[in-house]
Every structure is written in structure tokens, then in C-alpha cells.
C-alpha positions as CSV (number, residue, x, y, z in Angstrom):
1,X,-28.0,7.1,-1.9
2,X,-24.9,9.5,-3.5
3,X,-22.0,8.6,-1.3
4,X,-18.8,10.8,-2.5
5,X,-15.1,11.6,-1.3
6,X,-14.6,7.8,0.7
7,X,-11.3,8.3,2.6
8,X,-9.3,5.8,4.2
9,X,-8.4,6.7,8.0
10,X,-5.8,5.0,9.9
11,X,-6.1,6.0,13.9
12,X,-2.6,6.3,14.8
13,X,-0.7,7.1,18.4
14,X,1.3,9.7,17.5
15,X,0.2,12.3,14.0
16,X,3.4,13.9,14.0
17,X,5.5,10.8,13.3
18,X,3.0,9.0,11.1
19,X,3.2,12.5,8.9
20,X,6.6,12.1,9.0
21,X,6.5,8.4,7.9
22,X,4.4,9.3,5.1
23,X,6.0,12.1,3.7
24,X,9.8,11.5,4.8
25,X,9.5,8.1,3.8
26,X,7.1,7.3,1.4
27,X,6.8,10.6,-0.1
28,X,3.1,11.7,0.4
29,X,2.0,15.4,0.2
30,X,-0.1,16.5,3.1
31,X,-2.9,18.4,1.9
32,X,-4.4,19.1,5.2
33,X,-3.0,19.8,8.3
34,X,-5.7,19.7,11.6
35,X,-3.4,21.2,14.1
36,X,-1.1,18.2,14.1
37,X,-3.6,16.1,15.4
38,X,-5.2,14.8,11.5
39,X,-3.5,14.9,8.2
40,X,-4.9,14.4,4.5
41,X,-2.3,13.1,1.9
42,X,-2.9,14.2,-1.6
43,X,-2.4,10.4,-2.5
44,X,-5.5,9.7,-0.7
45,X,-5.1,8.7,2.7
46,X,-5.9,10.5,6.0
47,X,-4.3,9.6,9.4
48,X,-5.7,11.1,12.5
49,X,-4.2,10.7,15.8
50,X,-6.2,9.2,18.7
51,X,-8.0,11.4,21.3
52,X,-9.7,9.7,23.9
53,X,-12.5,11.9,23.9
54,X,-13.7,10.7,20.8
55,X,-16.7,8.5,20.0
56,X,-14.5,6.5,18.7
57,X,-12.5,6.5,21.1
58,X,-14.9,5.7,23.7
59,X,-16.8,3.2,22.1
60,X,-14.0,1.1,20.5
61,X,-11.3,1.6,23.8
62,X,-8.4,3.6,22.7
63,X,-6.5,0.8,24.0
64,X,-7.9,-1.7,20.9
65,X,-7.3,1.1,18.4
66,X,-3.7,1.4,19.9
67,X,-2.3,-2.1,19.8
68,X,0.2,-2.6,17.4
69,X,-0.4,-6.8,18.5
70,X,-3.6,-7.1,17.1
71,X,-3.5,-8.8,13.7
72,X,-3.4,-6.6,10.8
73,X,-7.6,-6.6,9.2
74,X,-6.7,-4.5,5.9
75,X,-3.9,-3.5,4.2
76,X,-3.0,-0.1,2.2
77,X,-2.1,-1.1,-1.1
78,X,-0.2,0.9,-3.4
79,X,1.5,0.8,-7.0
80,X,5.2,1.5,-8.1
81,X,7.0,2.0,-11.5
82,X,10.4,1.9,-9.3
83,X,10.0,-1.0,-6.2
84,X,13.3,-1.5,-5.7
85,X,14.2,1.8,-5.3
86,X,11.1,1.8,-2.2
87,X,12.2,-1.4,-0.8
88,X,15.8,0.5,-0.3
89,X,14.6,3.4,1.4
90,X,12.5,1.4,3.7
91,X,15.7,-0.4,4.7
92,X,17.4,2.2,5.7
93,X,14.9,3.6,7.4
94,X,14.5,0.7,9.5
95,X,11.1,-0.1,8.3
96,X,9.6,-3.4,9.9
97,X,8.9,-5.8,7.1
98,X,5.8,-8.7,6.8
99,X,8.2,-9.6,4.1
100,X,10.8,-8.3,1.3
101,X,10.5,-8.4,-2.1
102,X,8.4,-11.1,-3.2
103,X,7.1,-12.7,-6.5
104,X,3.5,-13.5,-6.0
105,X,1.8,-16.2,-7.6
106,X,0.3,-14.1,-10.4
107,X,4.0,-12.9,-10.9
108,X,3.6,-9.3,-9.4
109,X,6.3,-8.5,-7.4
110,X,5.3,-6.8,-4.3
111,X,7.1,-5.9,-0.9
112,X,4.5,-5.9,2.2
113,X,6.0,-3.4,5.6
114,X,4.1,-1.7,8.5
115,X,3.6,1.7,9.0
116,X,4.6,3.4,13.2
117,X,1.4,2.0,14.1
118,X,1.7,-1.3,13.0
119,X,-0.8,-0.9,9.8
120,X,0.3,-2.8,6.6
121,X,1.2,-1.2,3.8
122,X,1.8,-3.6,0.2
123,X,3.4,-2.0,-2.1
124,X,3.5,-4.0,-5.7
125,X,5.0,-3.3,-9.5
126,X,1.9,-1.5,-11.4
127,X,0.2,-4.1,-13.1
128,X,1.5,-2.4,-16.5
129,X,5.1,-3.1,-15.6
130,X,4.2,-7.0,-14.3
131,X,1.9,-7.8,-17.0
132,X,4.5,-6.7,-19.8
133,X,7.5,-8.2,-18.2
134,X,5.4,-11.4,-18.1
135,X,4.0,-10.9,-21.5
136,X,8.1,-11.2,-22.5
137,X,9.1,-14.3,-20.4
138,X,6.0,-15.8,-22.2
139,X,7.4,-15.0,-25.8
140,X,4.5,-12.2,-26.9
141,X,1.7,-14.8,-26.4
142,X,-1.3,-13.3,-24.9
143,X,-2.9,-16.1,-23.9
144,X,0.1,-18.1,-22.0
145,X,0.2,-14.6,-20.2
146,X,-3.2,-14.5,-19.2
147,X,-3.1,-18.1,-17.7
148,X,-0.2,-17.3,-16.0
149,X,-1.4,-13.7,-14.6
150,X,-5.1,-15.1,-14.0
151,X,-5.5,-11.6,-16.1
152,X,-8.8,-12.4,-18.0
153,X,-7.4,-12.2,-21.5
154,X,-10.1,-9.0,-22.4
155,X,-8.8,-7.0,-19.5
156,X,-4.7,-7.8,-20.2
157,X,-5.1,-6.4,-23.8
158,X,-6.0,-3.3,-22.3
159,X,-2.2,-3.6,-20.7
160,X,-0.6,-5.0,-23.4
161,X,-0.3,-3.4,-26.6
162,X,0.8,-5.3,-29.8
């Protein structure tokens, strides 16, 4: 089996305002447009709008693919060299947050927020930025920052360059 090009789809109420979500907010580029019913976003997501004459549609109830109540199953999660700078902008957009700015337990700093359609989106520090920042508040020793991190040390020297 050769399975090639997986793209994440997130079925959404309304295309026109999760575009504008995406690009307005976030900052995606839409690489396809599908009459402003689907969109493609050159950072590798697709949303597509619901049409209840869809397989989909019909087999799942548009209504279970609509509500915003049901618990989240997956998240989108993305990188950042500039977090604070996102968390802002979501704020004044008004974004709904799981949470702001958080250190997790590995020391990443992440903010978690959900899209129009209630799907969350994590955003986090790249692991570069964490893991070298970490690498300091441990005093340069690779192996204190490894514990900390639960990086296995082999895969953090690959970060961290002495």
C-alpha cells in the first residue's frame, strides 16, 4: 500500500468565515479555493463546509458534525518562533480560549483556542526555542535538560548545539 498527500479536514458550518479565521487570523495562505464551499491552506490544512448531501453528511447526521458541544476528539497542533505575539492577536480577536498561555510539564509553553467551529487548535513554542531556553535555566547540562524535557538525550542534541 503507497498512501501519499494525507490532509487534515475540518467540516465546518460556514467556509467563508473559517477562511477568514485562518487567514485573517492565523495567517494561512489558501491554496485552493472550491467555490467557497472547501479551502486548502498552504500550511497543510483543508476545511470544507458541510453540505447535507454528502455521504458524509448523510451517514454521520450533519447535525453531529455541526455541534460545537461535543467534546473536542483531536486537536490541530502547530509551532511558533513568536507565541506571544499569536496569543495577542487571538485576544483581540475574541478568540475562545481552552486556556492561555501555559507552561506544560515538559516546559513548552503552549496556548490551546478553538477555531468558529469549535475545533481546538494548540499552538506551542518550537521545540528549538523550549529546549534551548531550558538548556539555559539548566546551566548548559544536557542531561538535567533531558530529564526535565523527557527529550531522550540522543534526540535533544539534535536541538542543542554546543
Amino acid at each position: 500500500m503507497n498512501l501519499k498527500n494525507c490532509t487534515p479536514v475540518l467540516f465546518v458550518r460556514n467556509a467563508g468565515l473559517s477562511k477568514k479565521f485562518y487567514t485573517e487570523i492565523l495567517g494561512f495562505t489558501v491554496v485552493m479555493d472550491n467555490g467557497g464551499l472547501n479551502y486548502a491552506f498552504k500550511e497543510g490544512l483543508a476545511v470544507w463546509q458541510i453540505n447535507p448531501g454528502n455521504i458524509i453528511s448523510k451517514t454521520l447526521g450533519t447535525e453531529n458534525i455541526a455541534d460545537q458541544e461535543n467534546a473536542s476528539r483531536f486537536e490541530l497542533c502547530f509551532e511558533t518562533d513568536d507565541l506571544d505575539t499569536i496569543y495577542q492577536t487571538l485576544k483581540e480577536n475574541d478568540v475562545k480560549f481552552l486556556h492561555k498561555i501555559n507552561t506544560e510539564i515538559w516546559g513548552q509553553r503552549t496556548i490551546r483556542f478553538y477555531d468558529p467551529d469549535g475545533h481546538l487548535i494548540e499552538v506551542g513554542e518550537e521545540m528549538s526555542i523550549f529546549l534551548k531556553r531550558i538548556y539555559e535555566e539548566e546551566n548548559h547540562n544536557l542531561e538535567a535538560t533531558a530529564k526535565r524535557t523527557f527529550m531522550p538525550l540522543d534526540a535533544l542534541k539534535h536541538f542543542i548545539v554546543e
